[in-house]
Amino acid sequence: MQRWSAYATEAFDDVTVWNVDYPTDVSFVAAAGALVDGFYTMRQYGYRFEDVYFIGYSMGGLVARQMVAMGFPVTSLITVCSPHHGVNRYIFTRGNEGVRSLQKNSPEILSLNNSDRDMQMRSRYLFCSVAHTFKLPLLPRSQPEDTDTVVSGNSARGVKLGVKGMSVLLHMNNVMDEFRGNPHLEGMNPLYFKHAINRSIEK
């Protein structure tokens, strides 16, 4: 997320940019709880959290949404390639607790998507997805795929949640790029989303 931090620092005046890390071996709910506790503890050192803009990539988008659901104040929240309805079915989710919390219809995702606080704040959200095209041998044209290979477009845009969404279409050189997961990783490039980011933050 260093590119996102650098972009925000350069693009917006009078902001303090925090590149926040969190454990990925626990559920996104547990990670959000630890961050909320940490930020609130920092208040005693003079830090104020009254005009907060979240930009969350992949699991980080759910961590940020969960923080909001827990009552953390937010002015605007942008997520990129985040599995609001879960990761693609073929993604291996039997690993650690963090990965399991991202599977489709996990208790954590169902709870977040039905959170009253989250529902109240959705007018402040923008969910971004990455789609891609790839070229198969013997076919005359590239085939479009509304997925970043890890998260489907519908999941990343939270289509069942009534949130503003946008999609970026990438053109992959060949089908092998798809299997390397590059489209999902391209969500770390803020330049694809800068116009939407500017509109959300400058309101």
PDB file of N, CA and C in Angstrom, residues 20-120:
ATOM      1  N   VAL A  20      -1.689   1.678   7.557  1.00  0.00           N
ATOM      2  CA  VAL A  20      -1.966   0.843   8.728  1.00  0.00           C
ATOM      3  C   VAL A  20      -1.815  -0.633   8.389  1.00  0.00           C
ATOM      4  N   ASP A  21      -1.076  -1.332   9.203  1.00  0.00           N
ATOM      5  CA  ASP A  21      -0.900  -2.780   9.050  1.00  0.00           C
ATOM      6  C   ASP A  21      -1.824  -3.491  10.038  1.00  0.00           C
ATOM      7  N   TYR A  22      -2.136  -4.729   9.748  1.00  0.00           N
ATOM      8  CA  TYR A  22      -2.999  -5.519  10.621  1.00  0.00           C
ATOM      9  C   TYR A  22      -2.665  -6.995  10.413  1.00  0.00           C
ATOM     10  N   PRO A  23      -2.945  -7.827  11.390  1.00  0.00           N
ATOM     11  CA  PRO A  23      -2.649  -9.258  11.228  1.00  0.00           C
ATOM     12  C   PRO A  23      -3.633  -9.903  10.265  1.00  0.00           C
ATOM     13  N   THR A  24      -3.146 -10.727   9.366  1.00  0.00           N
ATOM     14  CA  THR A  24      -4.017 -11.413   8.417  1.00  0.00           C
ATOM     15  C   THR A  24      -4.287 -12.858   8.810  1.00  0.00           C
ATOM     16  N   ASP A  25      -3.730 -13.288   9.940  1.00  0.00           N
ATOM     17  CA  ASP A  25      -3.966 -14.665  10.377  1.00  0.00           C
ATOM     18  C   ASP A  25      -5.111 -14.753  11.376  1.00  0.00           C
ATOM     19  N   VAL A  26      -5.809 -13.629  11.588  1.00  0.00           N
ATOM     20  CA  VAL A  26      -7.025 -13.626  12.400  1.00  0.00           C
ATOM     21  C   VAL A  26      -8.148 -13.101  11.525  1.00  0.00           C
ATOM     22  N   SER A  27      -9.382 -13.263  11.957  1.00  0.00           N
ATOM     23  CA  SER A  27     -10.508 -12.799  11.158  1.00  0.00           C
ATOM     24  C   SER A  27     -10.441 -11.281  10.993  1.00  0.00           C
ATOM     25  N   PHE A  28     -11.088 -10.779   9.933  1.00  0.00           N
ATOM     26  CA  PHE A  28     -11.079  -9.328   9.743  1.00  0.00           C
ATOM     27  C   PHE A  28     -11.807  -8.620  10.883  1.00  0.00           C
ATOM     28  N   VAL A  29     -12.706  -9.323  11.572  1.00  0.00           N
ATOM     29  CA  VAL A  29     -13.394  -8.744  12.730  1.00  0.00           C
ATOM     30  C   VAL A  29     -12.411  -8.531  13.879  1.00  0.00           C
ATOM     31  N   ALA A  30     -11.584  -9.541  14.144  1.00  0.00           N
ATOM     32  CA  ALA A  30     -10.585  -9.422  15.206  1.00  0.00           C
ATOM     33  C   ALA A  30      -9.550  -8.361  14.870  1.00  0.00           C
ATOM     34  N   ALA A  31      -9.132  -8.314  13.602  1.00  0.00           N
ATOM     35  CA  ALA A  31      -8.157  -7.305  13.188  1.00  0.00           C
ATOM     36  C   ALA A  31      -8.726  -5.907  13.365  1.00  0.00           C
ATOM     37  N   ALA A  32      -9.998  -5.717  12.998  1.00  0.00           N
ATOM     38  CA  ALA A  32     -10.636  -4.407  13.152  1.00  0.00           C
ATOM     39  C   ALA A  32     -10.737  -4.020  14.621  1.00  0.00           C
ATOM     40  N   GLY A  33     -11.087  -4.971  15.471  1.00  0.00           N
ATOM     41  CA  GLY A  33     -11.194  -4.679  16.900  1.00  0.00           C
ATOM     42  C   GLY A  33      -9.876  -4.227  17.494  1.00  0.00           C
ATOM     43  N   ALA A  34      -8.788  -4.880  17.087  1.00  0.00           N
ATOM     44  CA  ALA A  34      -7.466  -4.494  17.589  1.00  0.00           C
ATOM     45  C   ALA A  34      -7.096  -3.087  17.130  1.00  0.00           C
ATOM     46  N   LEU A  35      -7.423  -2.745  15.879  1.00  0.00           N
ATOM     47  CA  LEU A  35      -7.103  -1.408  15.376  1.00  0.00           C
ATOM     48  C   LEU A  35      -7.939  -0.336  16.071  1.00  0.00           C
ATOM     49  N   VAL A  36      -9.225  -0.606  16.263  1.00  0.00           N
ATOM     50  CA  VAL A  36     -10.080   0.364  16.956  1.00  0.00           C
ATOM     51  C   VAL A  36      -9.540   0.620  18.361  1.00  0.00           C
ATOM     52  N   ASP A  37      -9.192  -0.430  19.074  1.00  0.00           N
ATOM     53  CA  ASP A  37      -8.634  -0.269  20.422  1.00  0.00           C
ATOM     54  C   ASP A  37      -7.351   0.552  20.383  1.00  0.00           C
ATOM     55  N   GLY A  38      -6.501   0.273  19.405  1.00  0.00           N
ATOM     56  CA  GLY A  38      -5.244   0.999  19.303  1.00  0.00           C
ATOM     57  C   GLY A  38      -5.440   2.472  19.010  1.00  0.00           C
ATOM     58  N   PHE A  39      -6.335   2.785  18.073  1.00  0.00           N
ATOM     59  CA  PHE A  39      -6.589   4.184  17.741  1.00  0.00           C
ATOM     60  C   PHE A  39      -7.200   4.940  18.916  1.00  0.00           C
ATOM     61  N   TYR A  40      -8.139   4.309  19.606  1.00  0.00           N
ATOM     62  CA  TYR A  40      -8.748   4.989  20.749  1.00  0.00           C
ATOM     63  C   TYR A  40      -7.740   5.221  21.868  1.00  0.00           C
ATOM     64  N   THR A  41      -6.808   4.291  22.038  1.00  0.00           N
ATOM     65  CA  THR A  41      -5.756   4.486  23.034  1.00  0.00           C
ATOM     66  C   THR A  41      -4.899   5.696  22.683  1.00  0.00           C
ATOM     67  N   MET A  42      -4.701   5.940  21.395  1.00  0.00           N
ATOM     68  CA  MET A  42      -3.865   7.060  20.963  1.00  0.00           C
ATOM     69  C   MET A  42      -4.492   8.415  21.258  1.00  0.00           C
ATOM     70  N   ARG A  43      -5.787   8.443  21.536  1.00  0.00           N
ATOM     71  CA  ARG A  43      -6.436   9.713  21.860  1.00  0.00           C
ATOM     72  C   ARG A  43      -5.812  10.371  23.087  1.00  0.00           C
ATOM     73  N   GLN A  44      -5.328   9.549  24.010  1.00  0.00           N
ATOM     74  CA  GLN A  44      -4.744  10.129  25.223  1.00  0.00           C
ATOM     75  C   GLN A  44      -3.426  10.837  24.945  1.00  0.00           C
ATOM     76  N   TYR A  45      -2.882  10.631  23.736  1.00  0.00           N
ATOM     77  CA  TYR A  45      -1.661  11.320  23.348  1.00  0.00           C
ATOM     78  C   TYR A  45      -1.945  12.500  22.420  1.00  0.00           C
ATOM     79  N   GLY A  46      -3.205  12.892  22.330  1.00  0.00           N
ATOM     80  CA  GLY A  46      -3.553  14.074  21.566  1.00  0.00           C
ATOM     81  C   GLY A  46      -4.014  13.838  20.148  1.00  0.00           C
ATOM     82  N   TYR A  47      -4.060  12.590  19.706  1.00  0.00           N
ATOM     83  CA  TYR A  47      -4.525  12.317  18.342  1.00  0.00           C
ATOM     84  C   TYR A  47      -6.047  12.432  18.289  1.00  0.00           C
ATOM     85  N   ARG A  48      -6.542  13.007  17.189  1.00  0.00           N
ATOM     86  CA  ARG A  48      -7.975  13.170  17.014  1.00  0.00           C
ATOM     87  C   ARG A  48      -8.404  12.453  15.730  1.00  0.00           C
ATOM     88  N   PHE A  49      -9.530  11.786  15.808  1.00  0.00           N
ATOM     89  CA  PHE A  49     -10.035  11.034  14.663  1.00  0.00           C
ATOM     90  C   PHE A  49     -11.454  11.514  14.362  1.00  0.00           C
ATOM     91  N   GLU A  50     -11.540  12.714  13.780  1.00  0.00           N
ATOM     92  CA  GLU A  50     -12.837  13.323  13.509  1.00  0.00           C
ATOM     93  C   GLU A  50     -13.128  13.463  12.022  1.00  0.00           C
ATOM     94  N   ASP A  51     -12.130  13.419  11.176  1.00  0.00           N
ATOM     95  CA  ASP A  51     -12.322  13.547   9.736  1.00  0.00           C
ATOM     96  C   ASP A  51     -11.455  12.489   9.063  1.00  0.00           C
ATOM     97  N   VAL A  52     -11.955  11.265   9.055  1.00  0.00           N
ATOM     98  CA  VAL A  52     -11.168  10.102   8.650  1.00  0.00           C
ATOM     99  C   VAL A  52     -11.625   9.600   7.283  1.00  0.00           C
ATOM    100  N   TYR A  53     -10.651   9.321   6.428  1.00  0.00           N
ATOM    101  CA  TYR A  53     -10.907   8.732   5.119  1.00  0.00           C
ATOM    102  C   TYR A  53     -10.197   7.384   5.069  1.00  0.00           C
ATOM    103  N   PHE A  54     -10.961   6.327   4.879  1.00  0.00           N
ATOM    104  CA  PHE A  54     -10.398   4.989   4.778  1.00  0.00           C
ATOM    105  C   PHE A  54     -10.235   4.606   3.309  1.00  0.00           C
ATOM    106  N   ILE A  55      -9.093   4.035   2.967  1.00  0.00           N
ATOM    107  CA  ILE A  55      -8.902   3.373   1.677  1.00  0.00           C
ATOM    108  C   ILE A  55      -8.396   1.974   1.997  1.00  0.00           C
ATOM    109  N   GLY A  56      -9.204   0.972   1.690  1.00  0.00           N
ATOM    110  CA  GLY A  56      -8.855  -0.396   2.042  1.00  0.00           C
ATOM    111  C   GLY A  56      -8.739  -1.277   0.814  1.00  0.00           C
ATOM    112  N   TYR A  57      -7.650  -2.012   0.729  1.00  0.00           N
ATOM    113  CA  TYR A  57      -7.415  -2.938  -0.381  1.00  0.00           C
ATOM    114  C   TYR A  57      -7.640  -4.374   0.083  1.00  0.00           C
ATOM    115  N   SER A  58      -8.388  -5.140  -0.693  1.00  0.00           N
ATOM    116  CA  SER A  58      -8.627  -6.555  -0.439  1.00  0.00           C
ATOM    117  C   SER A  58      -9.205  -6.761   0.967  1.00  0.00           C
ATOM    118  N   MET A  59      -8.601  -7.590   1.796  1.00  0.00           N
ATOM    119  CA  MET A  59      -9.100  -7.819   3.142  1.00  0.00           C
ATOM    120  C   MET A  59      -9.177  -6.510   3.919  1.00  0.00           C
ATOM    121  N   GLY A  60      -8.290  -5.564   3.615  1.00  0.00           N
ATOM    122  CA  GLY A  60      -8.282  -4.285   4.318  1.00  0.00           C
ATOM    123  C   GLY A  60      -9.583  -3.512   4.180  1.00  0.00           C
ATOM    124  N   GLY A  61     -10.292  -3.713   3.059  1.00  0.00           N
ATOM    125  CA  GLY A  61     -11.579  -3.056   2.903  1.00  0.00           C
ATOM    126  C   GLY A  61     -12.601  -3.562   3.907  1.00  0.00           C
ATOM    127  N   LEU A  62     -12.587  -4.862   4.183  1.00  0.00           N
ATOM    128  CA  LEU A  62     -13.501  -5.422   5.181  1.00  0.00           C
ATOM    129  C   LEU A  62     -13.087  -5.032   6.586  1.00  0.00           C
ATOM    130  N   VAL A  63     -11.777  -4.950   6.820  1.00  0.00           N
ATOM    131  CA  VAL A  63     -11.300  -4.479   8.124  1.00  0.00           C
ATOM    132  C   VAL A  63     -11.802  -3.055   8.373  1.00  0.00           C
ATOM    133  N   ALA A  64     -11.685  -2.187   7.355  1.00  0.00           N
ATOM    134  CA  ALA A  64     -12.130  -0.803   7.500  1.00  0.00           C
ATOM    135  C   ALA A  64     -13.643  -0.730   7.722  1.00  0.00           C
ATOM    136  N   ARG A  65     -14.404  -1.492   6.929  1.00  0.00           N
ATOM    137  CA  ARG A  65     -15.866  -1.501   7.118  1.00  0.00           C
ATOM    138  C   ARG A  65     -16.241  -1.994   8.502  1.00  0.00           C
ATOM    139  N   GLN A  66     -15.529  -3.007   8.993  1.00  0.00           N
ATOM    140  CA  GLN A  66     -15.825  -3.540  10.322  1.00  0.00           C
ATOM    141  C   GLN A  66     -15.526  -2.503  11.388  1.00  0.00           C
ATOM    142  N   MET A  67     -14.462  -1.717  11.207  1.00  0.00           N
ATOM    143  CA  MET A  67     -14.164  -0.645  12.153  1.00  0.00           C
ATOM    144  C   MET A  67     -15.306   0.363  12.203  1.00  0.00           C
ATOM    145  N   VAL A  68     -15.847   0.693  11.032  1.00  0.00           N
ATOM    146  CA  VAL A  68     -16.984   1.611  10.980  1.00  0.00           C
ATOM    147  C   VAL A  68     -18.192   0.994  11.688  1.00  0.00           C
ATOM    148  N   ALA A  69     -18.438  -0.297  11.435  1.00  0.00           N
ATOM    149  CA  ALA A  69     -19.554  -0.978  12.086  1.00  0.00           C
ATOM    150  C   ALA A  69     -19.401  -0.990  13.600  1.00  0.00           C
ATOM    151  N   MET A  70     -18.152  -0.958  14.077  1.00  0.00           N
ATOM    152  CA  MET A  70     -17.886  -0.928  15.514  1.00  0.00           C
ATOM    153  C   MET A  70     -17.996   0.473  16.094  1.00  0.00           C
ATOM    154  N   GLY A  71     -18.292   1.464  15.244  1.00  0.00           N
ATOM    155  CA  GLY A  71     -18.490   2.816  15.733  1.00  0.00           C
ATOM    156  C   GLY A  71     -17.375   3.785  15.451  1.00  0.00           C
ATOM    157  N   PHE A  72     -16.315   3.333  14.776  1.00  0.00           N
ATOM    158  CA  PHE A  72     -15.215   4.246  14.471  1.00  0.00           C
ATOM    159  C   PHE A  72     -15.696   5.283  13.464  1.00  0.00           C
ATOM    160  N   PRO A  73     -15.408   6.571  13.689  1.00  0.00           N
ATOM    161  CA  PRO A  73     -15.925   7.619  12.806  1.00  0.00           C
ATOM    162  C   PRO A  73     -15.239   7.602  11.449  1.00  0.00           C
ATOM    163  N   VAL A  74     -16.013   7.853  10.392  1.00  0.00           N
ATOM    164  CA  VAL A  74     -15.445   7.899   9.053  1.00  0.00           C
ATOM    165  C   VAL A  74     -16.200   8.929   8.224  1.00  0.00           C
ATOM    166  N   THR A  75     -15.459   9.699   7.451  1.00  0.00           N
ATOM    167  CA  THR A  75     -16.063  10.649   6.516  1.00  0.00           C
ATOM    168  C   THR A  75     -16.337   9.983   5.182  1.00  0.00           C
ATOM    169  N   SER A  76     -15.395   9.160   4.733  1.00  0.00           N
ATOM    170  CA  SER A  76     -15.543   8.453   3.451  1.00  0.00           C
ATOM    171  C   SER A  76     -14.736   7.169   3.515  1.00  0.00           C
ATOM    172  N   LEU A  77     -15.250   6.131   2.845  1.00  0.00           N
ATOM    173  CA  LEU A  77     -14.553   4.851   2.815  1.00  0.00           C
ATOM    174  C   LEU A  77     -14.520   4.355   1.377  1.00  0.00           C
ATOM    175  N   ILE A  78     -13.337   4.024   0.902  1.00  0.00           N
ATOM    176  CA  ILE A  78     -13.138   3.478  -0.437  1.00  0.00           C
ATOM    177  C   ILE A  78     -12.493   2.106  -0.298  1.00  0.00           C
ATOM    178  N   THR A  79     -13.054   1.117  -0.971  1.00  0.00           N
ATOM    179  CA  THR A  79     -12.423  -0.198  -0.976  1.00  0.00           C
ATOM    180  C   THR A  79     -12.097  -0.597  -2.407  1.00  0.00           C
ATOM    181  N   VAL A  80     -11.036  -1.378  -2.553  1.00  0.00           N
ATOM    182  CA  VAL A  80     -10.584  -1.842  -3.864  1.00  0.00           C
ATOM    183  C   VAL A  80     -10.330  -3.348  -3.784  1.00  0.00           C
ATOM    184  N   CYS A  81     -10.969  -4.099  -4.656  1.00  0.00           N
ATOM    185  CA  CYS A  81     -10.782  -5.564  -4.717  1.00  0.00           C
ATOM    186  C   CYS A  81     -11.099  -6.243  -3.388  1.00  0.00           C
ATOM    187  N   SER A  82     -12.073  -5.724  -2.663  1.00  0.00           N
ATOM    188  CA  SER A  82     -12.433  -6.305  -1.369  1.00  0.00           C
ATOM    189  C   SER A  82     -13.607  -7.271  -1.523  1.00  0.00           C
ATOM    190  N   PRO A  83     -13.567  -8.404  -0.838  1.00  0.00           N
ATOM    191  CA  PRO A  83     -14.599  -9.439  -1.019  1.00  0.00           C
ATOM    192  C   PRO A  83     -15.826  -9.202  -0.135  1.00  0.00           C
ATOM    193  N   HIS A  84     -16.645  -8.215  -0.489  1.00  0.00           N
ATOM    194  CA  HIS A  84     -17.814  -7.881   0.332  1.00  0.00           C
ATOM    195  C   HIS A  84     -18.841  -9.009   0.355  1.00  0.00           C
ATOM    196  N   HIS A  85     -18.835  -9.866  -0.663  1.00  0.00           N
ATOM    197  CA  HIS A  85     -19.685 -11.067  -0.670  1.00  0.00           C
ATOM    198  C   HIS A  85     -18.830 -12.332  -0.661  1.00  0.00           C
ATOM    199  N   GLY A  86     -17.563 -12.203  -0.314  1.00  0.00           N
ATOM    200  CA  GLY A  86     -16.664 -13.347  -0.242  1.00  0.00           C
ATOM    201  C   GLY A  86     -15.761 -13.470  -1.455  1.00  0.00           C
ATOM    202  N   VAL A  87     -14.679 -14.214  -1.284  1.00  0.00           N
ATOM    203  CA  VAL A  87     -13.744 -14.463  -2.389  1.00  0.00           C
ATOM    204  C   VAL A  87     -14.349 -15.478  -3.350  1.00  0.00           C
ATOM    205  N   ASN A  88     -13.744 -15.616  -4.519  1.00  0.00           N
ATOM    206  CA  ASN A  88     -14.198 -16.607  -5.492  1.00  0.00           C
ATOM    207  C   ASN A  88     -14.172 -18.010  -4.894  1.00  0.00           C
ATOM    208  N   ARG A  89     -15.079 -18.836  -5.331  1.00  0.00           N
ATOM    209  CA  ARG A  89     -15.243 -20.171  -4.737  1.00  0.00           C
ATOM    210  C   ARG A  89     -13.994 -21.034  -4.854  1.00  0.00           C
ATOM    211  N   TYR A  90     -13.216 -20.838  -5.908  1.00  0.00           N
ATOM    212  CA  TYR A  90     -12.049 -21.694  -6.110  1.00  0.00           C
ATOM    213  C   TYR A  90     -10.823 -21.223  -5.317  1.00  0.00           C
ATOM    214  N   ILE A  91     -10.954 -20.158  -4.543  1.00  0.00           N
ATOM    215  CA  ILE A  91      -9.845 -19.709  -3.693  1.00  0.00           C
ATOM    216  C   ILE A  91      -9.786 -20.602  -2.462  1.00  0.00           C
ATOM    217  N   PHE A  92      -8.611 -21.112  -2.160  1.00  0.00           N
ATOM    218  CA  PHE A  92      -8.428 -22.033  -1.036  1.00  0.00           C
ATOM    219  C   PHE A  92      -8.604 -21.272   0.271  1.00  0.00           C
ATOM    220  N   THR A  93      -9.619 -21.626   1.057  1.00  0.00           N
ATOM    221  CA  THR A  93      -9.922 -20.898   2.292  1.00  0.00           C
ATOM    222  C   THR A  93      -9.793 -21.747   3.547  1.00  0.00           C
ATOM    223  N   ARG A  94      -9.111 -22.890   3.458  1.00  0.00           N
ATOM    224  CA  ARG A  94      -8.979 -23.743   4.637  1.00  0.00           C
ATOM    225  C   ARG A  94      -7.755 -23.399   5.468  1.00  0.00           C
ATOM    226  N   GLY A  95      -7.104 -22.314   5.155  1.00  0.00           N
ATOM    227  CA  GLY A  95      -5.897 -21.931   5.875  1.00  0.00           C
ATOM    228  C   GLY A  95      -6.209 -21.293   7.208  1.00  0.00           C
ATOM    229  N   ASN A  96      -5.612 -20.134   7.422  1.00  0.00           N
ATOM    230  CA  ASN A  96      -5.773 -19.505   8.731  1.00  0.00           C
ATOM    231  C   ASN A  96      -7.149 -18.860   8.885  1.00  0.00           C
ATOM    232  N   GLU A  97      -7.395 -18.389  10.086  1.00  0.00           N
ATOM    233  CA  GLU A  97      -8.695 -17.815  10.429  1.00  0.00           C
ATOM    234  C   GLU A  97      -9.018 -16.601   9.564  1.00  0.00           C
ATOM    235  N   GLY A  98      -7.991 -15.813   9.223  1.00  0.00           N
ATOM    236  CA  GLY A  98      -8.217 -14.624   8.413  1.00  0.00           C
ATOM    237  C   GLY A  98      -8.767 -14.965   7.050  1.00  0.00           C
ATOM    238  N   VAL A  99      -8.196 -15.971   6.396  1.00  0.00           N
ATOM    239  CA  VAL A  99      -8.660 -16.378   5.074  1.00  0.00           C
ATOM    240  C   VAL A  99     -10.063 -16.974   5.168  1.00  0.00           C
ATOM    241  N   ARG A 100     -10.319 -17.767   6.197  1.00  0.00           N
ATOM    242  CA  ARG A 100     -11.655 -18.372   6.345  1.00  0.00           C
ATOM    243  C   ARG A 100     -12.736 -17.315   6.512  1.00  0.00           C
ATOM    244  N   SER A 101     -12.398 -16.191   7.157  1.00  0.00           N
ATOM    245  CA  SER A 101     -13.407 -15.149   7.366  1.00  0.00           C
ATOM    246  C   SER A 101     -13.794 -14.459   6.068  1.00  0.00           C
ATOM    247  N   LEU A 102     -13.031 -14.699   4.982  1.00  0.00           N
ATOM    248  CA  LEU A 102     -13.294 -14.057   3.693  1.00  0.00           C
ATOM    249  C   LEU A 102     -14.094 -14.940   2.745  1.00  0.00           C
ATOM    250  N   GLN A 103     -14.419 -16.160   3.138  1.00  0.00           N
ATOM    251  CA  GLN A 103     -15.137 -17.039   2.228  1.00  0.00           C
ATOM    252  C   GLN A 103     -16.595 -16.596   2.094  1.00  0.00           C
ATOM    253  N   LYS A 104     -17.200 -16.960   0.975  1.00  0.00           N
ATOM    254  CA  LYS A 104     -18.579 -16.586   0.714  1.00  0.00           C
ATOM    255  C   LYS A 104     -19.491 -17.098   1.824  1.00  0.00           C
ATOM    256  N   ASN A 105     -20.370 -16.212   2.296  1.00  0.00           N
ATOM    257  CA  ASN A 105     -21.334 -16.533   3.344  1.00  0.00           C
ATOM    258  C   ASN A 105     -20.685 -16.923   4.665  1.00  0.00           C
ATOM    259  N   SER A 106     -19.473 -16.453   4.907  1.00  0.00           N
ATOM    260  CA  SER A 106     -18.869 -16.696   6.228  1.00  0.00           C
ATOM    261  C   SER A 106     -19.699 -15.959   7.278  1.00  0.00           C
ATOM    262  N   PRO A 107     -19.718 -16.446   8.520  1.00  0.00           N
ATOM    263  CA  PRO A 107     -20.474 -15.744   9.568  1.00  0.00           C
ATOM    264  C   PRO A 107     -20.033 -14.294   9.723  1.00  0.00           C
ATOM    265  N   GLU A 108     -18.745 -14.036   9.538  1.00  0.00           N
ATOM    266  CA  GLU A 108     -18.233 -12.675   9.702  1.00  0.00           C
ATOM    267  C   GLU A 108     -18.778 -11.745   8.612  1.00  0.00           C
ATOM    268  N   ILE A 109     -18.769 -12.203   7.361  1.00  0.00           N
ATOM    269  CA  ILE A 109     -19.276 -11.370   6.263  1.00  0.00           C
ATOM    270  C   ILE A 109     -20.783 -11.174   6.387  1.00  0.00           C
ATOM    271  N   LEU A 110     -21.518 -12.229   6.716  1.00  0.00           N
ATOM    272  CA  LEU A 110     -22.970 -12.105   6.866  1.00  0.00           C
ATOM    273  C   LEU A 110     -23.318 -11.128   7.974  1.00  0.00           C
ATOM    274  N   SER A 111     -22.577 -11.179   9.069  1.00  0.00           N
ATOM    275  CA  SER A 111     -22.831 -10.265  10.183  1.00  0.00           C
ATOM    276  C   SER A 111     -22.539  -8.822   9.786  1.00  0.00           C
ATOM    277  N   LEU A 112     -21.421  -8.594   9.111  1.00  0.00           N
ATOM    278  CA  LEU A 112     -21.074  -7.238   8.692  1.00  0.00           C
ATOM    279  C   LEU A 112     -22.105  -6.697   7.711  1.00  0.00           C
ATOM    280  N   ASN A 113     -22.516  -7.501   6.735  1.00  0.00           N
ATOM    281  CA  ASN A 113     -23.462  -7.035   5.727  1.00  0.00           C
ATOM    282  C   ASN A 113     -24.852  -6.772   6.287  1.00  0.00           C
ATOM    283  N   ASN A 114     -25.127  -7.278   7.481  1.00  0.00           N
ATOM    284  CA  ASN A 114     -26.411  -7.026   8.131  1.00  0.00           C
ATOM    285  C   ASN A 114     -26.290  -6.074   9.318  1.00  0.00           C
ATOM    286  N   SER A 115     -25.135  -5.445   9.462  1.00  0.00           N
ATOM    287  CA  SER A 115     -24.908  -4.516  10.569  1.00  0.00           C
ATOM    288  C   SER A 115     -25.689  -3.222  10.360  1.00  0.00           C
ATOM    289  N   ASP A 116     -26.446  -2.813  11.364  1.00  0.00           N
ATOM    290  CA  ASP A 116     -27.215  -1.563  11.277  1.00  0.00           C
ATOM    291  C   ASP A 116     -26.302  -0.366  11.046  1.00  0.00           C
ATOM    292  N   ARG A 117     -25.208  -0.308  11.755  1.00  0.00           N
ATOM    293  CA  ARG A 117     -24.273   0.819  11.623  1.00  0.00           C
ATOM    294  C   ARG A 117     -23.683   0.870  10.211  1.00  0.00           C
ATOM    295  N   ASP A 118     -23.306  -0.295   9.682  1.00  0.00           N
ATOM    296  CA  ASP A 118     -22.768  -0.344   8.324  1.00  0.00           C
ATOM    297  C   ASP A 118     -23.810   0.124   7.318  1.00  0.00           C
ATOM    298  N   MET A 119     -25.038  -0.304   7.480  1.00  0.00           N
ATOM    299  CA  MET A 119     -26.101   0.110   6.562  1.00  0.00           C
ATOM    300  C   MET A 119     -26.291   1.626   6.589  1.00  0.00           C
ATOM    301  N   GLN A 120     -26.224   2.217   7.767  1.00  0.00           N
ATOM    302  CA  GLN A 120     -26.406   3.661   7.901  1.00  0.00           C
ATOM    303  C   GLN A 120     -25.307   4.450   7.213  1.00  0.00           C
TER     304      GLN A 120
END
